[in-house]
CSV table of C-alpha atoms in Angstrom, one decimal:
chain,number,residue,atom,x,y,z
A,185,MET,CA,47.5,-36.4,41.2
A,186,ALA,CA,49.1,-34.7,44.1
A,187,HIS,CA,48.8,-37.7,46.4
A,188,GLU,CA,50.8,-39.8,43.9
A,189,GLN,CA,53.6,-37.3,43.6
A,190,HIS,CA,53.8,-37.1,47.4
A,191,GLN,CA,53.7,-40.8,48.2
A,192,GLU,CA,57.0,-40.6,50.1
A,193,LEU,CA,55.9,-37.6,52.2
A,194,ILE,CA,52.6,-39.3,52.9
A,195,GLN,CA,54.4,-42.4,54.3
A,196,ALA,CA,56.7,-40.2,56.4
A,197,LEU,CA,53.8,-38.3,57.8
A,198,HIS,CA,51.9,-41.4,58.6
A,199,ASP,CA,54.8,-43.0,60.4
A,200,CYS,CA,55.6,-39.9,62.3
A,201,ALA,CA,52.1,-39.3,63.5
A,202,ALA,CA,51.9,-42.9,64.6
A,203,GLU,CA,55.2,-42.8,66.4
A,204,CYS,CA,54.4,-39.5,68.1
A,205,ASN,CA,51.1,-40.9,69.3
A,206,HIS,CA,52.7,-44.1,70.6
A,207,CYS,CA,55.3,-42.0,72.4
A,208,PHE,CA,52.6,-39.8,73.9
A,209,ASP,CA,50.8,-42.9,75.2
A,210,ALA,CA,54.0,-44.5,76.4
A,211,CYS,CA,55.4,-41.4,78.1
A,212,LEU,CA,52.1,-41.1,80.1
A,213,GLN,CA,52.8,-44.6,81.5
A,214,GLU,CA,56.4,-43.9,82.5
A,215,ASP,CA,57.4,-43.3,86.2
A,216,ASN,CA,59.4,-40.2,85.2
A,217,VAL,CA,56.5,-38.5,83.5
A,218,LYS,CA,57.4,-35.1,85.0
A,219,MET,CA,60.7,-35.2,83.0
A,220,LEU,CA,58.8,-36.1,79.9
A,221,ALA,CA,56.2,-33.3,80.1
A,222,ASP,CA,57.7,-31.4,77.1
A,223,CYS,CA,57.9,-34.6,75.1
A,224,ILE,CA,54.2,-35.3,75.8
A,225,ARG,CA,53.3,-31.8,74.7
A,226,LEU,CA,55.4,-31.9,71.5
A,227,ASP,CA,54.2,-35.5,70.6
A,228,ARG,CA,50.7,-34.1,70.5
A,229,GLU,CA,51.6,-31.1,68.5
A,230,CYS,CA,53.6,-33.2,66.0
A,231,ALA,CA,51.1,-36.0,65.6
A,232,ASP,CA,48.3,-33.5,65.0
A,233,ILE,CA,50.0,-31.4,62.3
A,234,CYS,CA,51.3,-34.6,60.6
A,235,ALA,CA,47.8,-36.0,60.5
A,236,PHE,CA,46.5,-32.7,59.3
A,237,LEU,CA,49.0,-32.4,56.5
A,238,GLU,CA,48.6,-36.0,55.3
A,239,HIS,CA,44.8,-35.4,55.1
A,240,ALA,CA,45.5,-32.1,53.2
A,241,ILE,CA,47.7,-33.8,50.6
A,242,THR,CA,45.2,-36.5,49.8
A,243,ARG,CA,42.4,-33.9,49.3
A,244,ASN,CA,44.8,-32.1,46.9
A,245,SER,CA,45.0,-29.0,49.0
A,246,PRO,CA,46.5,-25.9,47.3
A,247,PHE,CA,48.5,-25.2,50.5
A,248,VAL,CA,50.7,-28.3,50.8
A,249,ALA,CA,54.0,-26.4,50.5
A,250,GLU,CA,53.1,-23.8,53.2
A,251,LEU,CA,51.8,-26.5,55.6
A,252,ALA,CA,54.9,-28.6,55.0
A,253,ALA,CA,57.1,-25.7,56.0
A,254,VAL,CA,55.4,-25.4,59.4
A,255,CYS,CA,55.2,-29.2,59.8
A,256,ALA,CA,59.0,-29.5,59.2
A,257,LYS,CA,59.6,-27.1,62.1
A,258,ILE,CA,57.3,-28.9,64.5
A,259,CYS,CA,58.8,-32.3,63.5
A,260,GLU,CA,62.3,-30.9,64.1
A,261,ALA,CA,61.3,-29.6,67.6
A,262,CYS,CA,59.7,-32.9,68.6
A,263,GLY,CA,62.6,-34.9,67.3
A,264,ASN,CA,65.1,-32.8,69.2
A,265,GLU,CA,63.1,-33.2,72.4
A,266,CYS,CA,62.8,-36.9,71.9
A,267,ASP,CA,66.5,-37.2,71.3
A,268,LYS,CA,67.1,-36.1,74.9
A,269,HIS,CA,65.3,-39.2,76.2
A,270,ALA,CA,66.4,-41.7,73.5
A,271,ASP,CA,68.9,-43.4,75.7
A,272,MET,CA,66.3,-44.1,78.3
A,273,HIS,CA,63.2,-44.8,76.4
A,274,GLU,CA,62.9,-46.9,73.2
A,275,HIS,CA,59.7,-45.1,72.2
A,276,CYS,CA,61.4,-41.7,72.3
A,277,LYS,CA,64.3,-43.1,70.2
A,278,ARG,CA,61.9,-44.4,67.5
A,279,CYS,CA,59.8,-41.2,67.7
A,280,ALA,CA,62.9,-39.0,67.2
A,281,GLU,CA,64.0,-41.0,64.1
A,282,ALA,CA,60.5,-40.7,62.6
A,283,CYS,CA,60.4,-37.0,63.3
A,284,HIS,CA,63.8,-36.3,61.8
A,285,ARG,CA,62.9,-38.3,58.7
A,286,CYS,CA,59.5,-36.5,58.4
A,287,ALA,CA,61.1,-33.1,58.8
A,288,GLU,CA,63.4,-33.9,55.9
A,289,ALA,CA,60.6,-35.1,53.7
A,290,CYS,CA,58.6,-31.9,54.5
A,291,ARG,CA,61.5,-29.7,53.7
A,292,ASN,CA,61.8,-31.3,50.3
A,293,ILE,CA,58.3,-30.1,49.5
A,294,ALA,CA,58.2,-26.8,51.2
B,88,MET,CA,20.1,-24.2,59.6
B,89,ALA,CA,21.5,-26.9,61.8
B,90,HIS,CA,24.0,-24.6,63.5
B,91,GLU,CA,21.3,-22.2,64.6
B,92,GLN,CA,19.2,-25.0,66.2
B,93,HIS,CA,22.3,-26.2,68.0
B,94,GLN,CA,23.6,-22.9,69.3
B,95,GLU,CA,23.6,-24.1,72.9
B,96,LEU,CA,25.5,-27.3,72.1
B,97,ILE,CA,28.0,-25.4,70.0
B,98,GLN,CA,28.8,-23.1,73.0
B,99,ALA,CA,29.0,-26.0,75.4
B,100,LEU,CA,31.4,-27.9,73.0
B,101,HIS,CA,33.5,-24.8,72.5
B,102,ASP,CA,33.8,-24.1,76.2
B,103,CYS,CA,34.6,-27.8,76.9
B,104,ALA,CA,37.3,-28.1,74.3
B,105,ALA,CA,38.9,-24.9,75.6
B,106,GLU,CA,38.8,-26.0,79.2
B,107,CYS,CA,40.1,-29.4,78.4
B,108,ASN,CA,43.0,-27.9,76.4
B,109,HIS,CA,43.8,-25.5,79.3
B,110,CYS,CA,43.7,-28.3,81.7
B,111,PHE,CA,46.0,-30.4,79.5
B,112,ASP,CA,48.5,-27.5,79.3
B,113,ALA,CA,48.2,-26.8,83.1
B,114,CYS,CA,48.5,-30.4,84.2
B,115,LEU,CA,51.8,-30.7,82.2
B,116,GLN,CA,53.2,-27.9,84.3
B,117,GLU,CA,52.2,-29.3,87.7
B,118,ASP,CA,54.7,-31.1,90.0
B,119,ASN,CA,52.4,-34.1,90.5
B,120,VAL,CA,52.1,-34.7,86.8
B,121,LYS,CA,52.4,-38.5,87.4
B,122,MET,CA,49.1,-38.4,89.3
B,123,LEU,CA,47.5,-36.5,86.5
B,124,ALA,CA,48.5,-38.8,83.6
B,125,ASP,CA,44.9,-40.0,83.1
B,126,CYS,CA,43.6,-36.5,83.3
B,127,ILE,CA,46.1,-35.4,80.6
B,128,ARG,CA,45.1,-38.3,78.3
B,129,LEU,CA,41.4,-37.7,78.8
B,130,ASP,CA,41.7,-33.9,78.3
B,131,ARG,CA,43.2,-34.6,74.8
B,132,GLU,CA,40.5,-37.1,74.0
B,133,CYS,CA,37.7,-34.8,75.1
B,134,ALA,CA,39.1,-31.6,73.5
B,135,ASP,CA,39.6,-33.4,70.2
B,136,ILE,CA,36.1,-34.9,70.0
B,137,CYS,CA,34.4,-31.7,71.1
B,138,ALA,CA,36.3,-29.7,68.4
B,139,PHE,CA,35.4,-32.4,65.9
B,140,LEU,CA,31.7,-32.3,66.8
B,141,GLU,CA,31.5,-28.5,66.8
B,142,HIS,CA,33.0,-28.5,63.3
B,143,ALA,CA,30.6,-31.2,62.2
B,144,ILE,CA,27.6,-29.2,63.4
B,145,THR,CA,28.6,-26.0,61.6
B,146,ARG,CA,29.0,-27.9,58.3
B,147,ASN,CA,25.5,-29.4,58.7
B,148,SER,CA,26.8,-33.0,59.1
B,149,PRO,CA,24.1,-35.7,58.8
B,150,PHE,CA,25.7,-37.5,61.7
B,151,VAL,CA,25.4,-35.0,64.6
B,152,ALA,CA,23.2,-37.2,66.7
B,153,GLU,CA,25.5,-40.2,66.5
B,154,LEU,CA,28.6,-38.2,67.2
B,155,ALA,CA,26.9,-36.4,70.1
B,156,ALA,CA,26.2,-39.8,71.7
B,157,VAL,CA,29.9,-40.7,71.6
B,158,CYS,CA,31.0,-37.2,72.7
B,159,ALA,CA,28.7,-37.4,75.7
B,160,LYS,CA,30.5,-40.5,76.9
B,161,ILE,CA,33.9,-39.0,76.4
B,162,CYS,CA,32.9,-35.8,78.2
B,163,GLU,CA,31.5,-37.8,81.1
B,164,ALA,CA,34.7,-39.8,81.4
B,165,CYS,CA,36.9,-36.7,81.4
B,166,GLY,CA,34.6,-34.9,83.8
B,167,ASN,CA,34.8,-37.8,86.2
B,168,GLU,CA,38.6,-38.0,86.1
B,169,CYS,CA,38.9,-34.2,86.6
B,170,ASP,CA,36.5,-34.4,89.6
B,171,LYS,CA,39.2,-36.4,91.4
B,172,HIS,CA,41.6,-33.5,91.2
B,173,ALA,CA,39.1,-30.6,91.6
B,174,ASP,CA,40.1,-30.0,95.2
B,175,MET,CA,43.7,-29.6,94.3
B,176,HIS,CA,43.7,-27.9,91.0
B,177,GLU,CA,41.4,-25.1,89.9
B,178,HIS,CA,41.9,-26.0,86.2
B,179,CYS,CA,40.6,-29.5,86.9
B,180,LYS,CA,37.6,-28.1,88.7
B,181,ARG,CA,36.7,-25.8,85.8
B,182,CYS,CA,37.3,-28.5,83.3
B,183,ALA,CA,35.1,-31.0,85.2
B,184,GLU,CA,32.2,-28.5,85.2
B,185,ALA,CA,32.6,-27.8,81.5
B,186,CYS,CA,32.7,-31.5,80.7
B,187,HIS,CA,29.6,-32.3,82.7
B,188,ARG,CA,27.7,-29.4,81.1
B,189,CYS,CA,28.8,-30.5,77.7
B,190,ALA,CA,27.9,-34.2,78.3
B,191,GLU,CA,24.4,-33.0,79.2
B,192,ALA,CA,24.1,-30.8,76.1
B,193,CYS,CA,25.2,-33.8,74.0
B,194,ARG,CA,22.7,-36.1,75.5
B,195,ASN,CA,19.9,-33.7,74.7
B,196,ILE,CA,20.8,-34.1,70.9
B,197,ALA,CA,21.9,-37.7,70.8
C,724,MET,CA,47.9,-17.8,79.5
C,725,ALA,CA,48.2,-17.8,75.7
C,726,HIS,CA,44.5,-18.2,75.2
C,727,GLU,CA,43.8,-15.0,77.1
C,728,GLN,CA,46.3,-13.0,75.1
C,729,HIS,CA,44.7,-14.4,71.9
C,730,GLN,CA,41.0,-13.9,72.7
C,731,GLU,CA,40.4,-11.7,69.6
C,732,LEU,CA,42.1,-14.2,67.3
C,733,ILE,CA,40.2,-17.1,68.9
C,734,GLN,CA,36.9,-15.3,68.1
C,735,ALA,CA,38.0,-14.5,64.6
C,736,LEU,CA,39.0,-18.1,63.9
C,737,HIS,CA,35.8,-19.4,65.4
C,738,ASP,CA,33.6,-17.1,63.3
C,739,CYS,CA,35.6,-17.8,60.2
C,740,ALA,CA,35.5,-21.6,60.6
C,741,ALA,CA,31.7,-21.4,61.2
C,742,GLU,CA,31.1,-19.2,58.2
C,743,CYS,CA,33.3,-21.3,55.9
C,744,ASN,CA,31.4,-24.4,57.0
C,745,HIS,CA,28.0,-22.7,56.4
C,746,CYS,CA,29.2,-21.5,53.0
C,747,PHE,CA,30.4,-25.1,52.2
C,748,ASP,CA,27.0,-26.5,53.1
C,749,ALA,CA,25.1,-23.8,51.3
C,750,CYS,CA,27.2,-23.9,48.2
C,751,LEU,CA,26.4,-27.6,47.9
C,752,GLN,CA,22.7,-26.8,47.9
C,753,GLU,CA,22.9,-24.1,45.1
C,754,ASP,CA,21.9,-24.8,41.5
C,755,ASN,CA,25.2,-23.3,40.1
C,756,VAL,CA,27.3,-25.6,42.2
C,757,LYS,CA,29.7,-26.1,39.3
C,758,MET,CA,30.6,-22.4,39.4
C,759,LEU,CA,31.2,-22.7,43.1
C,760,ALA,CA,33.6,-25.7,43.0
C,761,ASP,CA,36.6,-23.6,44.1
C,762,CYS,CA,34.6,-22.0,46.8
C,763,ILE,CA,33.6,-25.4,48.2
C,764,ARG,CA,37.2,-26.6,48.1
C,765,LEU,CA,38.6,-23.4,49.8
C,766,ASP,CA,35.8,-23.4,52.4
C,767,ARG,CA,36.9,-26.8,53.6
C,768,GLU,CA,40.6,-25.8,53.6
C,769,CYS,CA,39.9,-22.6,55.5
C,770,ALA,CA,37.4,-24.1,58.0
C,771,ASP,CA,39.9,-26.9,58.8
C,772,ILE,CA,43.0,-24.7,59.4
C,773,CYS,CA,41.0,-22.2,61.4
C,774,ALA,CA,39.6,-25.0,63.7
C,775,PHE,CA,43.1,-26.5,63.9
C,776,LEU,CA,44.7,-23.2,64.9
C,777,GLU,CA,42.0,-22.3,67.4
C,778,HIS,CA,42.5,-25.7,69.1
C,779,ALA,CA,46.3,-25.1,69.0
C,780,ILE,CA,46.0,-21.7,70.8
C,781,THR,CA,43.9,-23.1,73.6
C,782,ARG,CA,46.3,-25.9,74.3
C,783,ASN,CA,49.1,-23.3,74.5
C,784,SER,CA,51.0,-24.7,71.4
C,785,PRO,CA,54.5,-23.3,70.9
C,786,PHE,CA,53.8,-22.9,67.2
C,787,VAL,CA,50.9,-20.4,67.1
C,788,ALA,CA,52.9,-17.8,65.2
C,789,GLU,CA,54.0,-20.2,62.5
C,790,LEU,CA,50.5,-21.7,62.1
C,791,ALA,CA,48.9,-18.2,62.1
C,792,ALA,CA,51.1,-17.2,59.1
C,793,VAL,CA,49.8,-20.2,57.1
C,794,CYS,CA,46.3,-19.6,58.3
C,795,ALA,CA,46.4,-16.0,57.1
C,796,LYS,CA,47.2,-17.1,53.6
C,797,ILE,CA,44.5,-19.7,53.5
C,798,CYS,CA,41.9,-17.2,54.8
C,799,GLU,CA,43.0,-14.7,52.3
C,800,ALA,CA,42.6,-17.2,49.4
C,801,CYS,CA,39.2,-18.3,50.6
C,802,GLY,CA,38.0,-14.7,51.1
C,803,ASN,CA,39.2,-13.7,47.6
C,804,GLU,CA,37.3,-16.6,46.1
C,805,CYS,CA,34.1,-15.9,48.1
C,806,ASP,CA,34.3,-12.2,47.0
C,807,LYS,CA,33.6,-13.4,43.4
C,808,HIS,CA,30.3,-14.8,44.4
C,809,ALA,CA,29.3,-12.2,47.1
C,810,ASP,CA,26.8,-10.4,44.8
C,811,MET,CA,25.0,-13.6,44.1
C,812,HIS,CA,25.1,-15.5,47.4
C,813,GLU,CA,24.7,-14.0,50.9
C,814,HIS,CA,26.6,-16.9,52.4
C,815,CYS,CA,29.6,-16.1,50.2
C,816,LYS,CA,29.5,-12.5,51.2
C,817,ARG,CA,29.4,-13.3,55.0
C,818,CYS,CA,32.1,-15.9,54.5
C,819,ALA,CA,34.4,-13.4,52.6
C,820,GLU,CA,34.0,-10.9,55.4
C,821,ALA,CA,34.9,-13.4,58.1
C,822,CYS,CA,37.8,-14.7,56.1
C,823,HIS,CA,39.3,-11.2,55.6
C,824,ARG,CA,38.8,-10.3,59.3
C,825,CYS,CA,40.5,-13.6,60.3
C,826,ALA,CA,43.4,-13.1,57.9
C,827,GLU,CA,44.0,-9.7,59.5
C,828,ALA,CA,43.9,-11.2,63.0
C,829,CYS,CA,46.3,-14.0,62.0
C,830,ARG,CA,48.7,-11.5,60.5
C,831,ASN,CA,48.8,-9.6,63.8
C,832,ILE,CA,50.1,-12.7,65.6
C,833,ALA,CA,52.3,-14.2,62.9
D,543,MET,CA,49.7,-52.1,72.2
D,544,ALA,CA,46.4,-51.1,70.8
D,545,HIS,CA,47.8,-50.0,67.5
D,546,GLU,CA,49.3,-53.5,66.9
D,547,GLN,CA,46.0,-55.3,67.6
D,548,HIS,CA,44.3,-52.9,65.2
D,549,GLN,CA,46.7,-53.0,62.3
D,550,GLU,CA,44.0,-54.1,59.8
D,551,LEU,CA,41.6,-51.4,60.9
D,552,ILE,CA,44.3,-48.8,60.7
D,553,GLN,CA,45.0,-49.8,57.1
D,554,ALA,CA,41.3,-49.8,56.2
D,555,LEU,CA,40.8,-46.4,57.8
D,556,HIS,CA,43.9,-45.0,56.0
D,557,ASP,CA,42.8,-46.3,52.6
D,558,CYS,CA,39.2,-45.1,53.1
D,559,ALA,CA,40.2,-41.6,54.2
D,560,ALA,CA,42.6,-41.3,51.2
D,561,GLU,CA,39.9,-42.6,48.7
D,562,CYS,CA,37.3,-40.3,50.1
D,563,ASN,CA,39.6,-37.3,49.8
D,564,HIS,CA,40.5,-38.3,46.2
D,565,CYS,CA,36.8,-38.7,45.4
D,566,PHE,CA,36.1,-35.3,47.0
D,567,ASP,CA,38.8,-33.7,44.9
D,568,ALA,CA,37.8,-35.5,41.7
D,569,CYS,CA,34.0,-34.8,42.1
D,570,LEU,CA,34.7,-31.1,42.3
D,571,GLN,CA,36.4,-31.3,38.9
D,572,GLU,CA,33.6,-33.2,37.2
D,573,ASP,CA,31.1,-31.5,34.9
D,574,ASN,CA,28.1,-33.0,36.7
D,575,VAL,CA,29.1,-31.7,40.0
D,576,LYS,CA,25.5,-30.8,40.9
D,577,MET,CA,24.6,-34.5,40.8
D,578,LEU,CA,27.6,-35.3,43.0
D,579,ALA,CA,26.8,-32.8,45.8
D,580,ASP,CA,25.8,-35.5,48.3
D,581,CYS,CA,28.9,-37.5,47.4
D,582,ILE,CA,31.1,-34.5,48.0
D,583,ARG,CA,29.5,-33.8,51.4
D,584,LEU,CA,29.7,-37.5,52.5
D,585,ASP,CA,33.3,-37.8,51.2
D,586,ARG,CA,34.3,-35.0,53.6
D,587,GLU,CA,32.4,-36.6,56.5
D,588,CYS,CA,33.9,-40.0,55.9
D,589,ALA,CA,37.4,-38.8,55.3
D,590,ASP,CA,37.3,-36.7,58.5
D,591,ILE,CA,36.0,-39.4,60.8
D,592,CYS,CA,38.3,-42.1,59.4
D,593,ALA,CA,41.3,-39.8,59.9
D,594,PHE,CA,40.1,-39.0,63.5
D,595,LEU,CA,39.6,-42.7,64.4
D,596,GLU,CA,43.0,-43.7,63.0
D,597,HIS,CA,44.6,-41.0,65.0
D,598,ALA,CA,42.7,-42.1,68.1
D,599,ILE,CA,43.8,-45.7,67.7
D,600,THR,CA,47.5,-44.9,67.5
D,601,ARG,CA,47.3,-42.8,70.7
D,602,ASN,CA,45.6,-45.7,72.5
D,603,SER,CA,42.3,-43.9,73.0
D,604,PRO,CA,40.0,-45.7,75.5
D,605,PHE,CA,37.1,-44.9,73.1
D,606,VAL,CA,38.0,-46.8,70.0
D,607,ALA,CA,35.0,-49.1,70.1
D,608,GLU,CA,32.5,-46.3,70.4
D,609,LEU,CA,34.1,-44.2,67.7
D,610,ALA,CA,34.3,-47.3,65.4
D,611,ALA,CA,30.6,-47.8,65.7
D,612,VAL,CA,29.9,-44.3,64.5
D,613,CYS,CA,32.6,-44.5,61.8
D,614,ALA,CA,31.0,-47.7,60.5
D,615,LYS,CA,27.7,-45.8,59.9
D,616,ILE,CA,29.4,-42.9,58.2
D,617,CYS,CA,31.4,-45.2,55.9
D,618,GLU,CA,28.3,-47.2,55.1
D,619,ALA,CA,26.4,-44.0,54.1
D,620,CYS,CA,29.3,-42.7,52.0
D,621,GLY,CA,29.8,-46.1,50.3
D,622,ASN,CA,26.1,-46.3,49.5
D,623,GLU,CA,26.1,-42.8,47.9
D,624,CYS,CA,29.3,-43.5,45.9
D,625,ASP,CA,27.7,-46.8,44.7
D,626,LYS,CA,25.2,-44.7,42.8
D,627,HIS,CA,27.9,-43.0,40.7
D,628,ALA,CA,30.2,-46.0,40.4
D,629,ASP,CA,29.2,-46.8,36.8
D,630,MET,CA,30.1,-43.3,35.7
D,631,HIS,CA,33.1,-42.4,37.8
D,632,GLU,CA,36.1,-44.7,38.6
D,633,HIS,CA,36.9,-42.5,41.7
D,634,CYS,CA,33.4,-43.2,43.1
D,635,LYS,CA,33.8,-46.9,42.4
D,636,ARG,CA,37.1,-47.1,44.2
D,637,CYS,CA,35.8,-44.9,47.1
D,638,ALA,CA,32.7,-47.1,47.5
D,639,GLU,CA,34.8,-50.2,47.8
D,640,ALA,CA,37.1,-48.6,50.4
D,641,CYS,CA,34.1,-47.4,52.4
D,642,HIS,CA,32.4,-50.8,52.5
D,643,ARG,CA,35.7,-52.5,53.5
D,644,CYS,CA,36.3,-49.9,56.2
D,645,ALA,CA,32.7,-50.2,57.5
D,646,GLU,CA,33.2,-53.9,57.9
D,647,ALA,CA,36.5,-53.4,59.7
D,648,CYS,CA,34.9,-50.9,62.0
D,649,ARG,CA,32.0,-53.2,62.8
D,650,ASN,CA,34.5,-55.9,63.8
D,651,ILE,CA,35.9,-53.7,66.6
D,652,ALA,CA,32.7,-51.8,67.6
């Protein structure tokens, strides 16, 4: 079944969605939230598409490859934004790593 | 069909999700974004549950009443938070109104 | 704002998600449900991506064009499947029309 | 953080969403799909609310308890429907078990 072939991608998506959501939550509690506005926005974008794609894989969607191509772009954009704040915030550093790993996993399927 | 009985609720959910998403987007562009952190968080919560419930109604979900009860609480919380910023930001004012209308529409079904 | 430029697409997505969800619900109540298995599956795929994209537009997502390209393909596939049953089931006919309109609206943005 | 307190619930939701989606996919490929119409419908309901709640927990939503109460009911309903077909279909058996476990985990939080 599709979900068995895609076990590595499912894990990467799951981790990425969780890290993006933690980063979203943590950013909103930081003092320099103004500086993190793009990070907050991209965290939501990335968490939502990763959750959507994970869900699509497990229901054996015929559109996994197409969705993975878009997901890779969004993960890349979020990872690049989080990279800018990785020195200052541990949650951005962890999120950036999860995003780049997930982008790579998505590109392998797309 | 369920979606025809619930036309008023569908419209209220649709408007509320859209206003919450606009408010989320606009808050992230404001200078006083730190002050709006709770508003940003609740805008996302409220937009997501409203979109979920609207989707559930149109697929004739057997759980519309239970979901509407939760949605009413989330709309109420978001509307109350937006009320605090309604004097300063037009997007919060519009969002608060949509949230309170939607909370009322949800309570009528729940 | 993005959501104002995209008013026509938002309406097409909204109608398409609703028709797909109605068709999903109605197909599951038909006697020949075995024949409609692909239609049921694609109705869910299409309703879910349309709802996702509509939500993304109203939050001013930077990825609307990329998501619209994928959505166009999914709408097209669902519309083509529903076309096969349009003579027999009014819900499939209405759904096919909404899917083809939405695919066109998505292609205009992508 | 909320997501650390809720690690067991996150796992139960994740497993339940995946099993419901597998069951949805597998039911649509069975010959007796007419008999499984309610199972297909409830699989979608249950997978969607479980995915939604898992996502809400990781973003530290203030509404986890309220959402978990609704999710418990939906998991219970889906598990009960799957129980009816557990003798005939392994995917329904596995899904029923995941649903009942998840309903229990949700009730512990709600």
